[in-house]
Amino acid sequence: MSTTAGSTVIDPVCGMTVDPATARGGSLEHAGTTYSFCSPGCREKFAADPAGWLSRPSKSMAAAAQSLVLNRRPIVATTVAPAVPPGDAGPAPSSAGTPYTCPMHPEVVRDGPGDCPICGMALEPVAPSAAVPEQHERRDMTRRFFAAALLSVPLFILAMSGMTGDMGPNRGWLELVLATPVCTWAAWPFYVRAVRSVTSGHLNMFTLIGLGVSVAFGYSVAAVVAPGMFPPSMRNSHGDVDLYFEAGAVIVTLILLGQVLELRAREHTGSAIRALVGLTPVTARRVRGDGIDEDVPLAHIVVGDLLRVRPGEKIPVDGVLIDGGSVVDESMISGEPVPVEKRAGDRVVGATINSTGSFVMQAEKVGRDTLLARIVALVAAAQRSRAPIQQLADRVASYFVPAVLVTAVLTYAAWTFWGPEPRAAHALVNAVAVLIIACPCALGLATPMSVMVATGRAATAGVLFRNAEALEALDRVDTVVIDKTGTLTVGKPRVVSLAAAPGFTEADVLAHAASLERSSEHPLAAAIADAARERQLPQLAVGPFESTTGKGVAGEVAGRQVAVGNGGLLHQLGIVADGLSAEAEVLRAAGQTAVFVALDGQLAGLLGIADPIKPGTAETIRALEAAGVRVVMATGDSRATAMATARGLGITEIHAEMLPDQKAGVVKALQTQGRVVAMAGDGINDAPALAQATVGIAMGTGTDVAMETAGVTLVRGDLAGILRARRISHATLANIRQNLFFAFVYNAAGVPIAAGVLYPAFGVLLSPVIAAAAMSFSSVSVIANALRLRRQVI
């Protein structure tokens, strides 16, 4: 990004245009290119991961999902081997070339199905789809489970009956026949993952499972095939070598059951994504140049196409009404149950439902650029991201598995030298029990399961988390900096007060003013015209008119001379405004713009125009403050307007007339005080502050730049979404802590018991079968607890 003097460049983090010579955030060189930044916060974020920010697209759903919006570089490309042998449960040929990633380790990406080299879990497709993905691994695991269960039940019964006495040599061979398919074919995926965990240096739960089952099975095979090789110390009171076929087989069966339950639960976590994708209609009715309608696939629609939407149909893409009108149900996007009236010039969102009338619209955003597509991309990326709290689980797991292996070795040694006869048999059983009960599968599930469920639940309430980091950080926020226009207020001027002078009616004043202003392009003119249309006032014929810059307009309306503007225009026309001057001052003090209307040379009325506060904003501010959150307003508007809005909302800390970099400076100053700051805004001018904040919160009704910079997007654009986002954040973090407890408590309590610490005092030993059941129950507990978030009230 080379620059010349006086040239401007784009900040790669927030998208702001900056001059490298005066950039507040300075510059940074990466891969031979120099990048400039609007604020130090943007520079720090870029420095942390340049490749991530440079690869982040602005409007690409597929690319956003593929890059996972994680600001990470993939660590695995196409070198991951299949999870099972060819022909067992191979992927469909059509999946070739589709990016797949690990739900627990999103940095792992490959071009087809398989399993993660770090944790061994099955990879999932990156790109979201409305169809339920083909669960090759779930079907394979289910098939292996039923086969294992069918053989393990009679094996277990045979082994238990054999404990009562010697059943002869045939019992061992029969157990070998029953156990071999279970401990070889059914357990094969676990062995593959165990070997890969060792070769890759990422020891995981499958390391312990593979080692434990193979040791129990191998020992028992040797005892049946060559019993003479075992010394008397390894024989029981009947002189036989104890067999542990049933332990290995039941362990495999229970772990397969846990895998099936886990895979089914992961299917449920994707239901929110599939529901969102499924909202999009398959076809659209395009209006051809000759006026004839034709049904075409949605993929064939391009920007600028005219589309006809009939009653009861889904709106195909984002666009603007050209002709006609209707009432549209937008609840599937915004969550707002009340249908919204739409007229010519109003914008509509793809996948919402047209309730009554028929209309023609022009496509403005299609395919991956539509609001729904961007929502899907954000939710998919967030579900695959990792919360910082996951780092704790990762650190523990990195030490835990080696520690378990050492514990198992020490357990074997202790029982071999100091245990009761048969010492070697006891040593083997207890070492295997330690390996099995300590499997950290629940530890790996604790955080990702909660994040996946929570982000899907939040999306149904109109809250989109870009990643798990934003989800977790929002729980710690104690200060919220809020922009005014478009965030606290609607962002569009409206007539909020109307007064008529004696001898005139409000209808006459507004009808004449609106008819004249329809010829003007001034923002206040649009507000006056909208007010007349809402009151269904007639549009009067307009003759010649003249616009005076900075003052207003004057002209002929229905044969009468009409003037609409400020006091300067009235003074220029020689019209006395004393009759309503006091009311005008009251309006200005309230933050409204006073507009005078004169008819035939006489003062006829006064209009008060303002950007109204969004419904429910005052209640949200009070709720935030009641929760101990400090609320600060930072706006580029004038101090008088900002003060008027703040008074109505009870906000006491105000920063007005702020430039974009100054807003970011306010956030930075609060952070230097030790505050955890969230910034809520909707415009391009808010992007630097959104990037600087610990958590950026964008209004879904705002600009693309704001939404791309923020960590949280409120689809409805109402400030109450902050409360919803905080509630889901609190609930998710509490759920993760509960899951970590479930994951640790079984291991912490089970490993010492499995090692035999209770045997000297109570004679209690933990069977490997019971250990496997406890390990599986730990995973089921975590999954069930995470799924509770689907019912979270937000």
mmCIF file of N, CA, C and O in Angstrom, residues 255-308:
data_model
loop_
_atom_site.group_PDB
_atom_site.id
_atom_site.type_symbol
_atom_site.label_atom_id
_atom_site.label_comp_id
_atom_site.label_asym_id
_atom_site.label_seq_id
_atom_site.Cartn_x
_atom_site.Cartn_y
_atom_site.Cartn_z
ATOM 1 N N ILE A 255 -18.110 -45.949 25.238
ATOM 2 C CA ILE A 255 -17.517 -44.779 24.582
ATOM 3 C C ILE A 255 -18.179 -44.534 23.229
ATOM 4 O O ILE A 255 -18.416 -43.387 22.826
ATOM 5 N N LEU A 256 -18.507 -45.614 22.515
ATOM 6 C CA LEU A 256 -19.249 -45.449 21.267
ATOM 7 C C LEU A 256 -20.613 -44.813 21.514
ATOM 8 O O LEU A 256 -21.065 -43.956 20.746
ATOM 9 N N LEU A 257 -21.272 -45.234 22.603
ATOM 10 C CA LEU A 257 -22.554 -44.616 22.949
ATOM 11 C C LEU A 257 -22.372 -43.124 23.216
ATOM 12 O O LEU A 257 -23.168 -42.296 22.747
ATOM 13 N N GLY A 258 -21.332 -42.772 23.961
ATOM 14 C CA GLY A 258 -21.069 -41.360 24.217
ATOM 15 C C GLY A 258 -20.800 -40.579 22.939
ATOM 16 O O GLY A 258 -21.266 -39.442 22.773
ATOM 17 N N GLN A 259 -20.080 -41.197 21.994
ATOM 18 C CA GLN A 259 -19.800 -40.538 20.722
ATOM 19 C C GLN A 259 -21.082 -40.313 19.925
ATOM 20 O O GLN A 259 -21.290 -39.256 19.330
ATOM 21 N N VAL A 260 -21.972 -41.305 19.919
ATOM 22 C CA VAL A 260 -23.240 -41.167 19.193
ATOM 23 C C VAL A 260 -24.074 -40.049 19.789
ATOM 24 O O VAL A 260 -24.640 -39.203 19.067
ATOM 25 N N LEU A 261 -24.179 -40.015 21.121
ATOM 26 C CA LEU A 261 -24.954 -38.955 21.769
ATOM 27 C C LEU A 261 -24.350 -37.587 21.493
ATOM 28 O O LEU A 261 -25.059 -36.605 21.248
ATOM 29 N N GLU A 262 -23.027 -37.512 21.528
ATOM 30 C CA GLU A 262 -22.349 -36.241 21.271
ATOM 31 C C GLU A 262 -22.591 -35.767 19.843
ATOM 32 O O GLU A 262 -22.888 -34.596 19.604
ATOM 33 N N LEU A 263 -22.486 -36.678 18.874
ATOM 34 C CA LEU A 263 -22.671 -36.301 17.477
ATOM 35 C C LEU A 263 -24.107 -35.867 17.214
ATOM 36 O O LEU A 263 -24.361 -34.945 16.434
ATOM 37 N N ARG A 264 -25.058 -36.530 17.861
ATOM 38 C CA ARG A 264 -26.458 -36.108 17.705
ATOM 39 C C ARG A 264 -26.677 -34.725 18.315
ATOM 40 O O ARG A 264 -27.413 -33.899 17.766
ATOM 41 N N ALA A 265 -26.059 -34.473 19.445
ATOM 42 C CA ALA A 265 -26.192 -33.155 20.071
ATOM 43 C C ALA A 265 -25.595 -32.075 19.185
ATOM 44 O O ALA A 265 -26.134 -30.972 19.077
ATOM 45 N N ARG A 266 -24.472 -32.380 18.534
ATOM 46 C CA ARG A 266 -23.860 -31.393 17.647
ATOM 47 C C ARG A 266 -24.750 -31.105 16.440
ATOM 48 O O ARG A 266 -24.751 -29.998 15.909
ATOM 49 N N GLU A 267 -25.533 -32.092 16.017
ATOM 50 C CA GLU A 267 -26.495 -31.839 14.947
ATOM 51 C C GLU A 267 -27.535 -30.826 15.399
ATOM 52 O O GLU A 267 -27.925 -29.940 14.638
ATOM 53 N N HIS A 268 -27.973 -30.952 16.650
ATOM 54 C CA HIS A 268 -28.983 -30.024 17.164
ATOM 55 C C HIS A 268 -28.439 -28.609 17.257
ATOM 56 O O HIS A 268 -29.176 -27.643 17.060
ATOM 57 N N THR A 269 -27.167 -28.452 17.578
ATOM 58 C CA THR A 269 -26.617 -27.101 17.714
ATOM 59 C C THR A 269 -26.618 -26.366 16.385
ATOM 60 O O THR A 269 -26.593 -25.137 16.355
ATOM 61 N N GLY A 270 -26.622 -27.079 15.270
ATOM 62 C CA GLY A 270 -26.659 -26.421 13.958
ATOM 63 C C GLY A 270 -28.054 -26.116 13.479
ATOM 64 O O GLY A 270 -28.236 -25.588 12.370
ATOM 65 N N SER A 271 -29.075 -26.405 14.285
ATOM 66 C CA SER A 271 -30.449 -26.184 13.843
ATOM 67 C C SER A 271 -30.751 -24.713 13.626
ATOM 68 O O SER A 271 -31.531 -24.356 12.741
ATOM 69 N N ALA A 272 -30.132 -23.830 14.428
ATOM 70 C CA ALA A 272 -30.378 -22.393 14.251
ATOM 71 C C ALA A 272 -29.869 -21.915 12.900
ATOM 72 O O ALA A 272 -30.531 -21.138 12.207
ATOM 73 N N ILE A 273 -28.674 -22.382 12.508
ATOM 74 C CA ILE A 273 -28.114 -22.020 11.204
ATOM 75 C C ILE A 273 -29.010 -22.532 10.088
ATOM 76 O O ILE A 273 -29.334 -21.815 9.136
ATOM 77 N N ARG A 274 -29.414 -23.794 10.174
ATOM 78 C CA ARG A 274 -30.238 -24.375 9.116
ATOM 79 C C ARG A 274 -31.582 -23.661 9.010
ATOM 80 O O ARG A 274 -32.119 -23.476 7.920
ATOM 81 N N ALA A 275 -32.125 -23.248 10.163
ATOM 82 C CA ALA A 275 -33.395 -22.516 10.124
ATOM 83 C C ALA A 275 -33.238 -21.177 9.421
ATOM 84 O O ALA A 275 -34.101 -20.752 8.652
ATOM 85 N N LEU A 276 -32.114 -20.499 9.678
ATOM 86 C CA LEU A 276 -31.879 -19.211 9.027
ATOM 87 C C LEU A 276 -31.696 -19.369 7.526
ATOM 88 O O LEU A 276 -32.285 -18.636 6.720
ATOM 89 N N VAL A 277 -30.866 -20.341 7.134
ATOM 90 C CA VAL A 277 -30.620 -20.547 5.708
ATOM 91 C C VAL A 277 -31.905 -20.959 5.001
ATOM 92 O O VAL A 277 -32.169 -20.548 3.867
ATOM 93 N N GLY A 278 -32.728 -21.749 5.684
ATOM 94 C CA GLY A 278 -33.964 -22.227 5.078
ATOM 95 C C GLY A 278 -35.010 -21.158 4.851
ATOM 96 O O GLY A 278 -36.009 -21.402 4.174
ATOM 97 N N LEU A 279 -34.803 -19.960 5.410
ATOM 98 C CA LEU A 279 -35.767 -18.881 5.211
ATOM 99 C C LEU A 279 -35.749 -18.341 3.780
ATOM 100 O O LEU A 279 -36.737 -17.785 3.307
ATOM 101 N N THR A 280 -34.639 -18.493 3.100
ATOM 102 C CA THR A 280 -34.496 -17.910 1.768
ATOM 103 C C THR A 280 -35.363 -18.648 0.762
ATOM 104 O O THR A 280 -35.315 -19.879 0.673
ATOM 105 N N PRO A 281 -36.173 -17.932 -0.031
ATOM 106 C CA PRO A 281 -36.975 -18.601 -1.065
ATOM 107 C C PRO A 281 -36.083 -19.155 -2.161
ATOM 108 O O PRO A 281 -34.943 -18.722 -2.349
ATOM 109 N N VAL A 282 -36.612 -20.119 -2.909
ATOM 110 C CA VAL A 282 -35.824 -20.786 -3.942
ATOM 111 C C VAL A 282 -35.874 -20.010 -5.255
ATOM 112 O O VAL A 282 -34.898 -19.947 -5.985
ATOM 113 N N THR A 283 -37.023 -19.397 -5.548
ATOM 114 C CA THR A 283 -37.193 -18.673 -6.811
ATOM 115 C C THR A 283 -37.691 -17.266 -6.548
ATOM 116 O O THR A 283 -38.116 -16.928 -5.444
ATOM 117 N N ALA A 284 -37.659 -16.448 -7.597
ATOM 118 C CA ALA A 284 -38.180 -15.080 -7.544
ATOM 119 C C ALA A 284 -38.938 -14.813 -8.837
ATOM 120 O O ALA A 284 -38.672 -15.430 -9.878
ATOM 121 N N ARG A 285 -39.909 -13.901 -8.762
ATOM 122 C CA ARG A 285 -40.706 -13.535 -9.938
ATOM 123 C C ARG A 285 -40.156 -12.233 -10.516
ATOM 124 O O ARG A 285 -40.391 -11.158 -9.979
ATOM 125 N N ARG A 286 -39.381 -12.340 -11.585
ATOM 126 C CA ARG A 286 -38.740 -11.183 -12.198
ATOM 127 C C ARG A 286 -39.646 -10.570 -13.271
ATOM 128 O O ARG A 286 -40.276 -11.275 -14.052
ATOM 129 N N VAL A 287 -39.682 -9.228 -13.289
ATOM 130 C CA VAL A 287 -40.464 -8.498 -14.281
ATOM 131 C C VAL A 287 -39.554 -8.163 -15.457
ATOM 132 O O VAL A 287 -38.590 -7.401 -15.301
ATOM 133 N N ARG A 288 -39.828 -8.716 -16.606
ATOM 134 C CA ARG A 288 -38.995 -8.480 -17.775
ATOM 135 C C ARG A 288 -39.227 -7.082 -18.339
ATOM 136 O O ARG A 288 -40.145 -6.374 -17.938
ATOM 137 N N GLY A 289 -38.398 -6.716 -19.290
ATOM 138 C CA GLY A 289 -38.509 -5.395 -19.903
ATOM 139 C C GLY A 289 -39.818 -5.173 -20.613
ATOM 140 O O GLY A 289 -40.307 -4.031 -20.716
ATOM 141 N N ASP A 290 -40.442 -6.268 -21.107
ATOM 142 C CA ASP A 290 -41.726 -6.124 -21.803
ATOM 143 C C ASP A 290 -42.907 -6.202 -20.848
ATOM 144 O O ASP A 290 -44.055 -6.281 -21.275
ATOM 145 N N GLY A 291 -42.623 -6.221 -19.523
ATOM 146 C CA GLY A 291 -43.688 -6.223 -18.533
ATOM 147 C C GLY A 291 -44.204 -7.587 -18.146
ATOM 148 O O GLY A 291 -45.092 -7.695 -17.298
ATOM 149 N N ILE A 292 -43.682 -8.656 -18.747
ATOM 150 C CA ILE A 292 -44.131 -10.011 -18.453
ATOM 151 C C ILE A 292 -43.334 -10.571 -17.272
ATOM 152 O O ILE A 292 -42.114 -10.409 -17.203
ATOM 153 N N ASP A 293 -44.048 -11.251 -16.348
ATOM 154 C CA ASP A 293 -43.392 -11.861 -15.196
ATOM 155 C C ASP A 293 -42.845 -13.236 -15.572
ATOM 156 O O ASP A 293 -43.458 -13.968 -16.363
ATOM 157 N N GLU A 294 -41.700 -13.593 -14.974
ATOM 158 C CA GLU A 294 -41.131 -14.917 -15.169
ATOM 159 C C GLU A 294 -40.509 -15.389 -13.868
ATOM 160 O O GLU A 294 -39.864 -14.631 -13.152
ATOM 161 N N ASP A 295 -40.725 -16.665 -13.550
ATOM 162 C CA ASP A 295 -40.125 -17.258 -12.361
ATOM 163 C C ASP A 295 -38.726 -17.751 -12.701
ATOM 164 O O ASP A 295 -38.549 -18.541 -13.643
ATOM 165 N N VAL A 296 -37.747 -17.295 -11.931
ATOM 166 C CA VAL A 296 -36.356 -17.670 -12.174
ATOM 167 C C VAL A 296 -35.727 -18.108 -10.856
ATOM 168 O O VAL A 296 -36.168 -17.683 -9.776
ATOM 169 N N PRO A 297 -34.693 -18.956 -10.902
ATOM 170 C CA PRO A 297 -33.978 -19.314 -9.669
ATOM 171 C C PRO A 297 -33.391 -18.073 -9.002
ATOM 172 O O PRO A 297 -32.977 -17.130 -9.677
ATOM 173 N N LEU A 298 -33.366 -18.097 -7.692
ATOM 174 C CA LEU A 298 -32.898 -16.933 -6.942
ATOM 175 C C LEU A 298 -31.456 -16.568 -7.321
ATOM 176 O O LEU A 298 -31.089 -15.393 -7.325
ATOM 177 N N ALA A 299 -30.656 -17.573 -7.674
ATOM 178 C CA ALA A 299 -29.255 -17.311 -8.017
ATOM 179 C C ALA A 299 -29.115 -16.479 -9.290
ATOM 180 O O ALA A 299 -28.053 -15.905 -9.541
ATOM 181 N N HIS A 300 -30.169 -16.397 -10.097
ATOM 182 C CA HIS A 300 -30.110 -15.647 -11.341
ATOM 183 C C HIS A 300 -30.473 -14.174 -11.161
ATOM 184 O O HIS A 300 -30.380 -13.394 -12.125
ATOM 185 N N ILE A 301 -30.913 -13.774 -9.982
ATOM 186 C CA ILE A 301 -31.283 -12.391 -9.729
ATOM 187 C C ILE A 301 -30.029 -11.551 -9.555
ATOM 188 O O ILE A 301 -29.096 -11.937 -8.830
ATOM 189 N N VAL A 302 -29.993 -10.395 -10.202
ATOM 190 C CA VAL A 302 -28.864 -9.480 -10.093
ATOM 191 C C VAL A 302 -29.360 -8.136 -9.610
ATOM 192 O O VAL A 302 -30.567 -7.836 -9.666
ATOM 193 N N VAL A 303 -28.438 -7.314 -9.125
ATOM 194 C CA VAL A 303 -28.786 -5.980 -8.645
ATOM 195 C C VAL A 303 -29.422 -5.178 -9.781
ATOM 196 O O VAL A 303 -28.921 -5.167 -10.916
ATOM 197 N N GLY A 304 -30.542 -4.527 -9.474
ATOM 198 C CA GLY A 304 -31.252 -3.736 -10.470
ATOM 199 C C GLY A 304 -32.460 -4.414 -11.049
ATOM 200 O O GLY A 304 -33.311 -3.751 -11.673
ATOM 201 N N ASP A 305 -32.582 -5.745 -10.888
ATOM 202 C CA ASP A 305 -33.751 -6.451 -11.405
ATOM 203 C C ASP A 305 -35.020 -5.978 -10.707
ATOM 204 O O ASP A 305 -35.022 -5.687 -9.498
ATOM 205 N N LEU A 306 -36.122 -5.924 -11.458
ATOM 206 C CA LEU A 306 -37.433 -5.619 -10.896
ATOM 207 C C LEU A 306 -38.124 -6.932 -10.570
ATOM 208 O O LEU A 306 -38.202 -7.837 -11.414
ATOM 209 N N LEU A 307 -38.634 -7.046 -9.348
ATOM 210 C CA LEU A 307 -39.236 -8.279 -8.877
ATOM 211 C C LEU A 307 -40.644 -7.995 -8.363
ATOM 212 O O LEU A 307 -40.871 -7.007 -7.666
ATOM 213 N N ARG A 308 -41.573 -8.871 -8.714
ATOM 214 C CA ARG A 308 -42.935 -8.734 -8.213
ATOM 215 C C ARG A 308 -43.142 -9.696 -7.044
ATOM 216 O O ARG A 308 -42.787 -10.878 -7.125
#
